[in-house]
Amino acid sequence: MLGLRRAFAALLPLPRAGSPPAAAMSTLLISQERYAWLRELGLQEENPGVYNGRWGGRGQVVTTYCPANNEPIASVRQGNLEDYEETVKKAKEAWKVWADIPAPKRGEIVRQIGDALRQKIKVLGSLVSLEMGKIFVEGVGEVQEYVDVCDYAVGLSRMIGGPILPSERPGHALIEQWNPVGLVGVITAFNFPVAVYGWNSAIAMICGNACLWKGAPTTSLVSVAVTKIIAKVLEDNKLPGAICSLVCGGADIGTAMARDERMDLLSFTGSTKVGKQVALMVQERFGRSLLELGGNNAIIVFEDADLNLVIPSALFAAVGTAGQRCTTARRLFLHESIHDEVVAKLAKAYAQVRIGDPWDSDTLYGPLHTKEAVKMFLDAVEQAKQQGGSVVCGGKVINRPGNYVEPTIVTGLPHNAPIVHTETFAPILYVLKFKEEEEVFAWNNEVKQGLSSSIFTKDLGRIFRWLGPKGSDCGIVNVNIPTSGAEIGGAFGGEKHTGGGRESGSDSWKLYMRRST
């Protein structure tokens, strides 16, 4: 995503390791003086995790932890099923008000939300870095994505519409009318706790929908902080806060959303395994779903490629966000004539990656999100070895506080090794040899997911074959850039087990509306 690659000057720094300890009344980070900036987002030691015009929550209290040191940050009281039921009712009532507001005026409210996010971009980016674990520039860049899609949605609010078509009957008109679906449920994942909700909510709102958000439990503070920003805009405009509702919770809330016929569209971002369960529950009630699931993304490098582009691109795509993006490069296909040279250069580049606290401006690579992710990483490395792979670099846990592992390169595996066909949400890059274009295009497409893909070549004929019907079968197809780049102006999503959903730009708005002819 472009926002994640931008350089931000003079950003608000988070405290560095080694800062003098504050005299804390509690073990929570938010109680320590050096984390006092968290209160600028309206956060406290225990935070209500339900918003429907009023803040509340009667469910379990969940503490979130900083992946860089596994210290507790603060807690959130989640919603229970009674909270969910109350929130759905209020959201449905709020929709009746929101749907009557002209689309351009809805766009004005979304513009104000974007401006409010701009005012908090540094401190909110700091929270993303602290709670999710991505480096600070990426955290701020993620908030910038939400800001950008708000700007996009403002313009879109004056442009959505259907055609007037020629009627075959004299004196008749044939019109396509687009109307909001009603209530849009949004379930987001830990790895992009701000941007994915922004892609959905900004577009859904200008289309005339109310939203109900359930973020990942491990990034609940981000969900609360973002909702506080949105709620103030709605309340300042004397609009029902339930237009953008929040219910923090676990699988019980997610299941309720999937099965609820009042949920007119359910957007789910997460693993393919859970996404399949969600899809079946929604389909059982003939509901609508928008799925953004896994990716097993490949970069293909031909013998004529510019290696000055390849090395930094492969590094960024494989190591960025510690390999925890749905668009992370997990397979690197190298033409046999350049395989050894590229592996050597890439290993040298990996050795120079600066690993550290995600809030340190010098850090390029931070921790995995949870301890469970570390175990998953180690299991995958072991499986790769058992299946014939050789670890060129990395493969171990880093001996420091937090969930740090070494960015890893594995060579020597066949293209169809089981571990190569498994999406491991960790910084492991499988480097594979190929001989011919036809075979490597087929290998790109042979995995179950179909999110992002890239080739590096100077051959124009090959580029157009790659973009054509016998080329990449992915939803995002790149040439001479990494797999992990995306722009809010284009439709984001993938094919096959990635789910088929599209969010953000182009005509993705149609998924949040129903067509009447």
Coordinates of C-alpha atoms in Angstrom, one line a residue:
M1 CA 0.0 0.0 0.0
L2 CA 1.4 3.3 -1.0
G3 CA 0.6 5.0 2.3
L4 CA 2.8 2.5 4.1
R5 CA 5.8 3.3 1.9
R6 CA 5.8 7.1 2.3
A7 CA 8.4 8.8 4.4
F8 CA 7.0 11.0 7.1
A9 CA 9.2 13.8 8.5
A10 CA 9.1 15.1 12.1
L11 CA 6.7 12.4 13.3
L12 CA 5.7 12.1 16.9
P13 CA 8.2 9.6 18.4
L14 CA 7.1 6.9 20.8
P15 CA 9.4 6.4 23.8
R16 CA 12.5 4.4 23.1
A17 CA 13.7 1.5 25.0
G18 CA 15.9 2.6 27.8
S19 CA 13.8 5.7 28.7
P20 CA 13.8 6.2 32.5
P21 CA 11.0 4.2 34.0
A22 CA 8.1 6.1 35.3
A23 CA 6.7 5.6 38.8
A24 CA 3.7 3.6 37.7
M25 CA 0.6 3.0 39.8
S26 CA -0.1 0.0 37.7
T27 CA 1.6 -2.5 35.5
L28 CA -0.3 -1.2 32.5
L29 CA 1.7 0.9 30.0
I30 CA -1.0 3.5 29.9
S31 CA -0.4 4.2 33.6
Q32 CA 3.3 5.1 32.9
E33 CA 4.2 8.7 32.3
R34 CA 6.1 7.9 29.0
Y35 CA 2.9 6.5 27.5
A36 CA 0.7 9.4 28.7
W37 CA 0.1 10.3 25.0
L38 CA -2.4 7.4 24.8
R39 CA -4.8 9.6 26.7
E40 CA -4.8 12.1 23.8
L41 CA -6.9 9.4 22.1
G42 CA -9.4 9.3 25.0
L43 CA -8.0 6.0 26.2
Q44 CA -7.8 5.0 29.9
E45 CA -6.9 1.9 32.0
E46 CA -10.2 0.2 31.2
N47 CA -12.1 1.2 28.1
P48 CA -15.7 0.5 27.1
G49 CA -15.7 -1.6 23.9
V50 CA -19.2 -0.9 22.7
Y51 CA -20.5 2.3 21.0
N52 CA -24.0 2.8 19.6
G53 CA -24.4 6.4 20.4
R54 CA -23.4 5.7 23.9
W55 CA -20.4 3.9 25.3
G56 CA -20.7 0.7 27.3
G57 CA -20.0 -3.0 27.3
R58 CA -21.1 -5.8 29.6
G59 CA -18.8 -8.6 28.3
Q60 CA -15.4 -9.9 29.2
V61 CA -12.5 -7.5 30.0
V62 CA -9.6 -8.2 27.6
T63 CA -6.1 -6.7 28.0
T64 CA -4.1 -6.0 24.9
Y65 CA -0.3 -6.4 24.8
C66 CA 2.6 -4.6 23.1
P67 CA 4.2 -7.2 20.7
A68 CA 7.6 -5.5 21.1
N69 CA 7.9 -6.4 24.8
N70 CA 4.7 -8.4 25.7
E71 CA 3.8 -5.8 28.3
P72 CA 0.1 -5.0 28.9
I73 CA -1.1 -1.7 27.5
A74 CA -4.6 -1.3 28.7
S75 CA -7.9 -3.2 28.8
V76 CA -11.2 -3.1 26.9
R77 CA -14.5 -4.4 28.2
Q78 CA -16.0 -6.2 25.3
G79 CA -19.6 -6.4 24.3
N80 CA -21.8 -9.5 25.0
L81 CA -24.7 -10.7 22.9
E82 CA -27.1 -8.4 24.7
D83 CA -24.9 -5.4 23.7
Y84 CA -24.8 -6.7 20.2
E85 CA -28.6 -6.9 20.0
E86 CA -29.0 -3.4 21.3
T87 CA -26.4 -2.0 19.0
V88 CA -28.0 -3.6 15.9
K89 CA -31.3 -2.1 16.7
K90 CA -29.8 1.3 17.2
A91 CA -27.8 1.0 14.0
K92 CA -31.0 0.1 12.1
E93 CA -32.7 3.2 13.5
A94 CA -29.8 5.4 12.7
W95 CA -29.8 4.2 9.1
K96 CA -33.3 5.6 8.7
V97 CA -31.8 9.1 9.4
W98 CA -28.6 8.6 7.4
A99 CA -30.3 7.2 4.2
D100 CA -32.4 10.3 3.9
I101 CA -29.4 12.6 3.8
P102 CA -28.3 13.5 0.3
A103 CA -25.2 11.6 -0.8
P104 CA -23.0 14.8 -1.2
K105 CA -23.9 15.8 2.3
R106 CA -23.0 12.3 3.5
G107 CA -19.7 13.0 1.7
E108 CA -19.3 16.1 3.8
I109 CA -19.5 14.1 7.0
V110 CA -16.9 11.7 5.7
R111 CA -14.7 14.6 4.8
Q112 CA -14.9 15.8 8.4
I113 CA -14.0 12.3 9.6
G114 CA -10.9 12.4 7.3
D115 CA -9.9 15.8 8.7
A116 CA -10.4 14.5 12.3
L117 CA -8.1 11.6 11.5
R118 CA -5.5 14.0 10.1
Q119 CA -5.5 15.9 13.4
K120 CA -4.6 12.6 15.2
I121 CA -2.5 10.9 12.6
K122 CA 0.7 10.8 14.5
V123 CA -0.7 9.7 17.9
L124 CA -3.0 7.2 16.2
G125 CA -0.1 5.8 14.2
S126 CA 1.8 5.5 17.4
L127 CA -1.0 3.4 18.9
V128 CA -1.0 1.1 15.8
S129 CA 2.7 0.7 16.2
L130 CA 2.4 0.0 20.0
E131 CA -0.5 -2.4 19.8
M132 CA -0.1 -4.2 16.4
G133 CA 3.7 -4.1 16.3
K134 CA 4.3 -2.6 12.8
I135 CA 7.0 0.1 12.5
F136 CA 5.9 3.6 13.2
V137 CA 6.1 4.9 9.7
E138 CA 3.8 2.0 8.6
G139 CA 1.4 2.8 11.5
V140 CA 1.1 6.4 10.4
G141 CA 0.9 5.4 6.8
E142 CA -2.0 3.1 7.6
V143 CA -4.0 6.0 9.1
Q144 CA -3.1 8.0 6.0
E145 CA -4.8 5.3 4.0
Y146 CA -8.0 6.0 5.9
V147 CA -7.6 9.7 5.3
D148 CA -7.0 9.1 1.6
V149 CA -10.1 6.9 1.2
C150 CA -12.2 9.6 2.9
D151 CA -11.0 12.1 0.3
Y152 CA -11.8 9.6 -2.4
A153 CA -15.2 8.9 -1.0
V154 CA -16.1 12.7 -0.8
G155 CA -15.7 12.9 -4.6
L156 CA -17.5 9.6 -5.1
S157 CA -20.5 10.9 -3.2
R158 CA -21.2 13.2 -6.1
M159 CA -20.7 10.6 -8.8
I160 CA -22.4 7.4 -7.9
G161 CA -25.4 6.7 -10.1
G162 CA -27.0 4.4 -12.7
P163 CA -27.6 4.8 -16.4
I164 CA -30.8 5.7 -18.3
L165 CA -31.0 3.0 -20.9
P166 CA -33.0 2.9 -24.2
S167 CA -36.4 1.3 -23.7
E168 CA -37.9 -0.9 -26.4
R169 CA -41.4 0.3 -25.5
P170 CA -42.6 3.7 -26.8
G171 CA -43.0 6.4 -24.1
H172 CA -41.1 4.4 -21.5
A173 CA -37.9 5.0 -19.6
L174 CA -35.4 2.3 -18.4
I175 CA -33.5 3.4 -15.4
E176 CA -31.0 1.8 -13.0
Q177 CA -31.4 3.1 -9.5
W178 CA -28.7 2.4 -6.9
N179 CA -29.8 2.3 -3.2
P180 CA -27.9 1.5 0.0
V181 CA -28.1 -2.0 1.3
G182 CA -28.7 -0.8 4.8
L183 CA -26.5 -2.1 7.6
V184 CA -22.9 -3.1 6.8
G185 CA -21.0 -5.3 9.2
V186 CA -17.2 -4.9 9.1
I187 CA -15.0 -7.5 10.7
T188 CA -11.3 -6.6 10.5
A189 CA -8.0 -8.3 11.2
F190 CA -5.1 -7.4 13.5
N191 CA -2.6 -6.6 10.7
F192 CA -4.4 -3.5 9.3
P193 CA -6.5 -2.4 12.3
V194 CA -7.3 1.0 10.8
A195 CA -7.0 1.0 7.0
V196 CA -9.3 -1.9 6.3
Y197 CA -12.1 -0.5 8.4
G198 CA -11.5 2.9 6.6
W199 CA -11.8 1.3 3.1
N200 CA -15.1 -0.2 4.1
S201 CA -16.7 2.5 6.2
A202 CA -15.9 5.5 4.1
I203 CA -17.4 4.0 0.9
A204 CA -20.3 2.3 2.8
M205 CA -21.2 5.6 4.4
I206 CA -21.3 7.8 1.3
C207 CA -23.5 5.0 -0.3
G208 CA -26.0 5.6 2.6
N209 CA -25.3 2.7 4.9
A210 CA -24.8 2.4 8.6
C211 CA -21.8 0.4 9.8
L212 CA -21.2 -2.0 12.7
W213 CA -17.5 -2.8 13.3
K214 CA -15.9 -5.7 15.1
G215 CA -12.1 -5.3 15.1
A216 CA -9.6 -8.0 16.1
P217 CA -9.6 -8.5 19.9
T218 CA -5.8 -8.1 20.0
T219 CA -6.1 -4.5 18.6
S220 CA -9.2 -3.4 20.5
L221 CA -7.6 -0.2 21.6
V222 CA -7.2 0.9 18.0
S223 CA -10.9 0.1 17.4
V224 CA -11.9 2.2 20.4
A225 CA -9.6 5.1 19.5
V226 CA -10.8 5.3 15.9
T227 CA -14.4 5.0 16.9
K228 CA -14.0 7.9 19.3
I229 CA -12.7 10.1 16.5
I230 CA -15.7 9.2 14.3
A231 CA -18.2 9.5 17.1
K232 CA -17.2 13.1 17.8
V233 CA -17.7 14.1 14.2
L234 CA -21.2 12.5 14.1
E235 CA -22.2 14.0 17.5
D236 CA -20.9 17.4 16.5
N237 CA -23.2 17.2 13.4
K238 CA -26.1 16.1 15.6
L239 CA -26.3 12.8 13.9
P240 CA -26.9 9.4 15.5
G241 CA -23.7 7.9 16.7
A242 CA -25.0 4.5 15.8
I243 CA -24.4 5.3 12.2
C244 CA -20.9 4.0 13.0
S245 CA -21.3 1.5 15.7
L246 CA -18.6 -0.6 17.4
V247 CA -18.9 -4.0 19.3
C248 CA -15.6 -5.3 20.5
G249 CA -15.8 -9.0 21.1
G250 CA -14.7 -12.5 20.1
A251 CA -16.0 -15.3 18.0
D252 CA -19.5 -15.1 19.5
I253 CA -20.0 -11.6 18.2
G254 CA -18.5 -12.5 14.8
T255 CA -20.8 -15.5 14.5
A256 CA -23.8 -13.4 15.5
M257 CA -23.0 -11.0 12.7
A258 CA -22.6 -13.7 10.1
R259 CA -25.9 -15.3 11.0
D260 CA -27.9 -12.1 11.5
E261 CA -30.4 -11.5 8.6
R262 CA -30.4 -7.8 9.7
M263 CA -26.8 -7.6 8.5
D264 CA -27.4 -6.6 4.9
L265 CA -23.7 -7.0 3.9
L266 CA -20.9 -8.5 6.0
S267 CA -17.3 -7.5 5.0
F268 CA -14.8 -10.0 6.6
T269 CA -11.0 -9.7 6.5
G270 CA -9.0 -12.6 7.9
S271 CA -7.8 -16.1 7.3
T272 CA -9.2 -18.3 4.6
K273 CA -10.2 -20.9 7.2
V274 CA -12.4 -18.5 9.2
G275 CA -13.5 -16.8 6.1
K276 CA -14.9 -20.0 4.7
Q277 CA -17.0 -20.5 7.9
V278 CA -18.2 -16.9 7.7
A279 CA -19.2 -17.3 4.0
L280 CA -21.1 -20.5 4.7
M281 CA -23.1 -18.9 7.5
V282 CA -23.9 -15.8 5.5
Q283 CA -24.8 -17.9 2.4
E284 CA -27.1 -20.1 4.5
R285 CA -29.3 -17.1 5.1
F286 CA -28.8 -15.9 1.4
G287 CA -27.0 -12.9 2.7
R288 CA -24.2 -10.8 1.1
S289 CA -20.6 -11.1 2.0
L290 CA -17.4 -9.3 1.0
L291 CA -14.4 -11.5 1.7
E292 CA -10.7 -10.4 1.9
L293 CA -8.8 -13.6 2.9
G294 CA -5.4 -15.1 2.5
G295 CA -2.7 -14.7 -0.1
N296 CA 0.2 -16.8 -1.2
N297 CA 1.8 -14.2 -3.4
A298 CA 4.7 -14.7 -5.8
I299 CA 7.3 -12.6 -7.4
I300 CA 8.7 -13.9 -10.7
V301 CA 12.1 -12.7 -11.9
F302 CA 13.2 -13.3 -15.5
E303 CA 16.8 -13.3 -16.7
D304 CA 16.4 -9.8 -18.3
A305 CA 15.1 -8.2 -15.1
D306 CA 16.8 -5.1 -13.5
L307 CA 18.2 -6.5 -10.3
N308 CA 18.6 -3.0 -8.9
L309 CA 14.8 -3.1 -8.8
V310 CA 14.4 -6.7 -7.8
I311 CA 16.5 -6.8 -4.6
P312 CA 14.8 -3.9 -2.7
S313 CA 11.4 -4.9 -4.1
A314 CA 11.7 -8.5 -2.9
L315 CA 13.0 -7.4 0.4
F316 CA 10.2 -4.9 1.0
A317 CA 7.5 -7.3 -0.1
A318 CA 8.8 -10.2 2.0
V319 CA 10.0 -8.4 5.2
G320 CA 7.7 -5.4 5.5
T321 CA 5.3 -5.6 8.5
A322 CA 7.4 -8.7 9.5
G323 CA 5.6 -10.7 6.8
Q324 CA 2.2 -10.1 8.2
R325 CA 0.4 -8.6 5.2
C326 CA -2.1 -10.4 3.0
T327 CA 0.0 -9.1 0.1
T328 CA 3.4 -10.2 1.5
A329 CA 5.6 -12.0 -1.0
R330 CA 6.0 -15.6 0.1
R331 CA 7.3 -17.2 -3.1
L332 CA 10.2 -15.8 -5.2
F333 CA 10.6 -17.6 -8.5
L334 CA 14.0 -16.9 -10.1
H335 CA 15.2 -17.9 -13.6
E336 CA 17.8 -20.5 -13.2
S337 CA 20.4 -18.4 -14.9
I338 CA 20.3 -15.7 -12.2
H339 CA 19.2 -17.8 -9.1
D340 CA 22.4 -17.9 -7.3
E341 CA 23.3 -14.3 -7.9
V342 CA 20.0 -13.0 -6.7
V343 CA 20.0 -15.2 -3.6
A344 CA 23.4 -14.0 -2.6
K345 CA 22.4 -10.3 -3.1
L346 CA 19.2 -10.8 -1.2
A347 CA 20.8 -12.5 1.7
K348 CA 23.3 -9.6 1.9
A349 CA 20.3 -7.2 1.9
Y350 CA 18.5 -9.2 4.6
A351 CA 21.6 -9.0 6.8
Q352 CA 21.4 -5.2 6.7
V353 CA 17.7 -5.0 7.9
R354 CA 17.6 -2.9 11.0
I355 CA 15.6 -4.9 13.7
G356 CA 14.4 -3.1 16.8
D357 CA 11.6 -1.4 18.6
P358 CA 8.8 -0.5 16.1
W359 CA 8.7 3.1 17.4
D360 CA 12.4 3.7 16.8
S361 CA 12.8 5.8 13.6
D362 CA 15.8 3.6 12.6
T363 CA 13.9 0.4 12.7
L364 CA 12.8 -1.3 9.5
Y365 CA 11.5 -4.5 10.9
G366 CA 9.6 -5.1 14.1
P367 CA 8.0 -8.1 16.0
L368 CA 5.4 -10.6 15.1
H369 CA 2.0 -9.8 16.6
T370 CA 1.7 -12.6 19.1
K371 CA 3.6 -15.5 20.8
E372 CA 1.4 -17.9 18.8
A373 CA 2.7 -16.3 15.6
V374 CA 6.3 -17.1 16.7
K375 CA 5.4 -20.7 17.2
M376 CA 3.8 -20.8 13.8
F377 CA 7.0 -19.4 12.3
L378 CA 9.2 -22.0 13.9
D379 CA 6.9 -24.8 12.8
A380 CA 7.0 -23.6 9.2
V381 CA 10.7 -23.4 9.2
E382 CA 11.0 -26.9 10.5
Q383 CA 8.5 -28.2 7.9
A384 CA 10.5 -26.5 5.2
K385 CA 13.7 -28.3 6.3
Q386 CA 11.9 -31.6 6.5
Q387 CA 10.6 -31.2 3.0
G388 CA 14.1 -30.6 1.6
G389 CA 14.6 -26.8 2.0
S390 CA 17.8 -25.1 3.1
V391 CA 17.7 -22.0 5.3
V392 CA 20.0 -19.4 3.7
C393 CA 19.5 -16.9 6.4
G394 CA 17.2 -16.5 9.5
G395 CA 15.0 -19.2 10.8
K396 CA 15.4 -18.5 14.5
V397 CA 13.8 -16.6 17.3
I398 CA 15.7 -13.4 18.2
N399 CA 16.9 -13.4 21.8
R400 CA 15.2 -10.2 23.1
P401 CA 11.9 -9.2 24.7
G402 CA 8.9 -9.4 22.5
N403 CA 7.9 -11.6 19.6
Y404 CA 10.9 -11.2 17.3
V405 CA 12.0 -13.7 14.7
E406 CA 14.7 -13.5 12.1
P407 CA 13.5 -12.7 8.5
T408 CA 14.1 -16.0 6.7
I409 CA 15.1 -17.2 3.2
V410 CA 14.6 -20.8 2.2
T411 CA 15.9 -22.4 -1.0
G412 CA 15.9 -25.8 -2.6
L413 CA 12.2 -26.7 -2.3
P414 CA 10.1 -27.8 -5.3
H415 CA 7.5 -25.4 -6.4
N416 CA 4.7 -27.7 -5.2
A417 CA 6.1 -28.6 -1.7
P418 CA 3.3 -28.6 0.8
I419 CA 4.9 -25.8 2.9
V420 CA 5.3 -23.6 -0.2
H421 CA 1.6 -24.0 -0.8
T422 CA 0.8 -23.0 2.8
E423 CA 0.3 -19.4 3.7
T424 CA 2.4 -18.8 6.9
F425 CA 1.8 -15.3 8.3
A426 CA 5.5 -14.7 9.0
P427 CA 8.6 -13.4 7.2
I428 CA 9.6 -16.6 5.4
L429 CA 10.5 -16.3 1.7
Y430 CA 10.7 -19.5 -0.4
V431 CA 13.1 -19.0 -3.3
L432 CA 12.4 -21.4 -6.3
K433 CA 14.1 -22.0 -9.6
F434 CA 12.3 -22.0 -13.0
K435 CA 13.3 -22.4 -16.7
E436 CA 10.4 -21.3 -18.9
E437 CA 7.7 -18.6 -18.9
E438 CA 4.8 -21.0 -19.4
E439 CA 5.8 -23.2 -16.4
V440 CA 6.3 -20.3 -14.0
F441 CA 3.1 -18.7 -14.9
A442 CA 1.4 -22.0 -14.1
W443 CA 3.2 -22.2 -10.8
N444 CA 2.2 -18.7 -9.9
N445 CA -1.5 -19.8 -10.4
E446 CA -1.3 -23.3 -8.8
V447 CA -1.8 -22.2 -5.2
K448 CA -5.4 -21.9 -3.8
Q449 CA -5.2 -18.2 -3.1
G450 CA -5.2 -15.5 -5.8
L451 CA -4.5 -12.1 -4.2
S452 CA -1.3 -10.4 -5.5
S453 CA 1.5 -11.3 -8.0
S454 CA 4.5 -9.6 -9.7
I455 CA 6.9 -10.2 -12.5
F456 CA 10.2 -8.4 -13.2
T457 CA 11.1 -8.3 -16.9
K458 CA 11.8 -5.8 -19.7
D459 CA 10.1 -8.0 -22.3
L460 CA 6.9 -6.1 -23.4
G461 CA 5.4 -9.2 -25.0
R462 CA 5.8 -11.1 -21.8
I463 CA 4.3 -8.3 -19.8
F464 CA 1.1 -8.3 -21.8
R465 CA 0.9 -12.1 -21.7
W466 CA 1.2 -11.8 -17.9
L467 CA -1.6 -9.3 -17.8
G468 CA -3.7 -11.3 -20.2
P469 CA -6.1 -14.3 -19.8
K470 CA -3.3 -16.9 -19.6
G471 CA -1.2 -14.8 -17.2
S472 CA -1.7 -14.2 -13.5
D473 CA -5.0 -15.3 -12.1
C474 CA -4.7 -12.8 -9.2
G475 CA -6.8 -9.8 -8.3
I476 CA -3.7 -7.6 -8.2
V477 CA -1.2 -8.0 -11.0
N478 CA 2.1 -6.1 -10.9
V479 CA 5.0 -5.4 -13.2
N480 CA 8.4 -4.4 -11.9
I481 CA 7.0 -3.5 -8.5
P482 CA 6.5 -5.6 -5.3
T483 CA 3.4 -7.6 -4.5
S484 CA 2.6 -5.4 -1.5
G485 CA 1.8 -2.2 -3.3
A486 CA -1.8 -1.1 -3.7
E487 CA -3.6 2.2 -4.2
I488 CA -7.0 3.3 -2.8
G489 CA -8.2 4.3 -6.3
G490 CA -8.2 0.7 -7.5
A491 CA -10.3 -2.2 -6.4
F492 CA -8.5 -4.2 -3.8
G493 CA -9.1 -7.9 -3.5
G494 CA -8.3 -11.4 -4.9
E495 CA -9.7 -14.5 -6.5
K496 CA -10.2 -18.1 -5.5
H497 CA -9.6 -18.8 -1.8
T498 CA -8.8 -15.1 -1.3
G499 CA -12.6 -14.7 -1.4
G500 CA -13.4 -12.7 -4.5
G501 CA -14.3 -9.5 -2.6
R502 CA -13.3 -6.0 -3.7
E503 CA -12.8 -2.9 -1.5
S504 CA -11.8 0.7 -1.8
G505 CA -11.7 2.2 -5.3
S506 CA -12.9 1.7 -8.9
D507 CA -16.5 0.4 -8.8
S508 CA -16.2 -1.4 -5.4
W509 CA -18.9 1.0 -4.2
K510 CA -21.4 -1.2 -6.0
L511 CA -20.9 -4.0 -3.5
Y512 CA -22.3 -1.6 -0.8
M513 CA -25.5 -0.9 -2.7
R514 CA -28.4 -2.7 -4.3
R515 CA -29.5 -2.2 -7.9
S516 CA -33.1 -1.6 -9.0
T517 CA -33.9 -1.6 -12.7

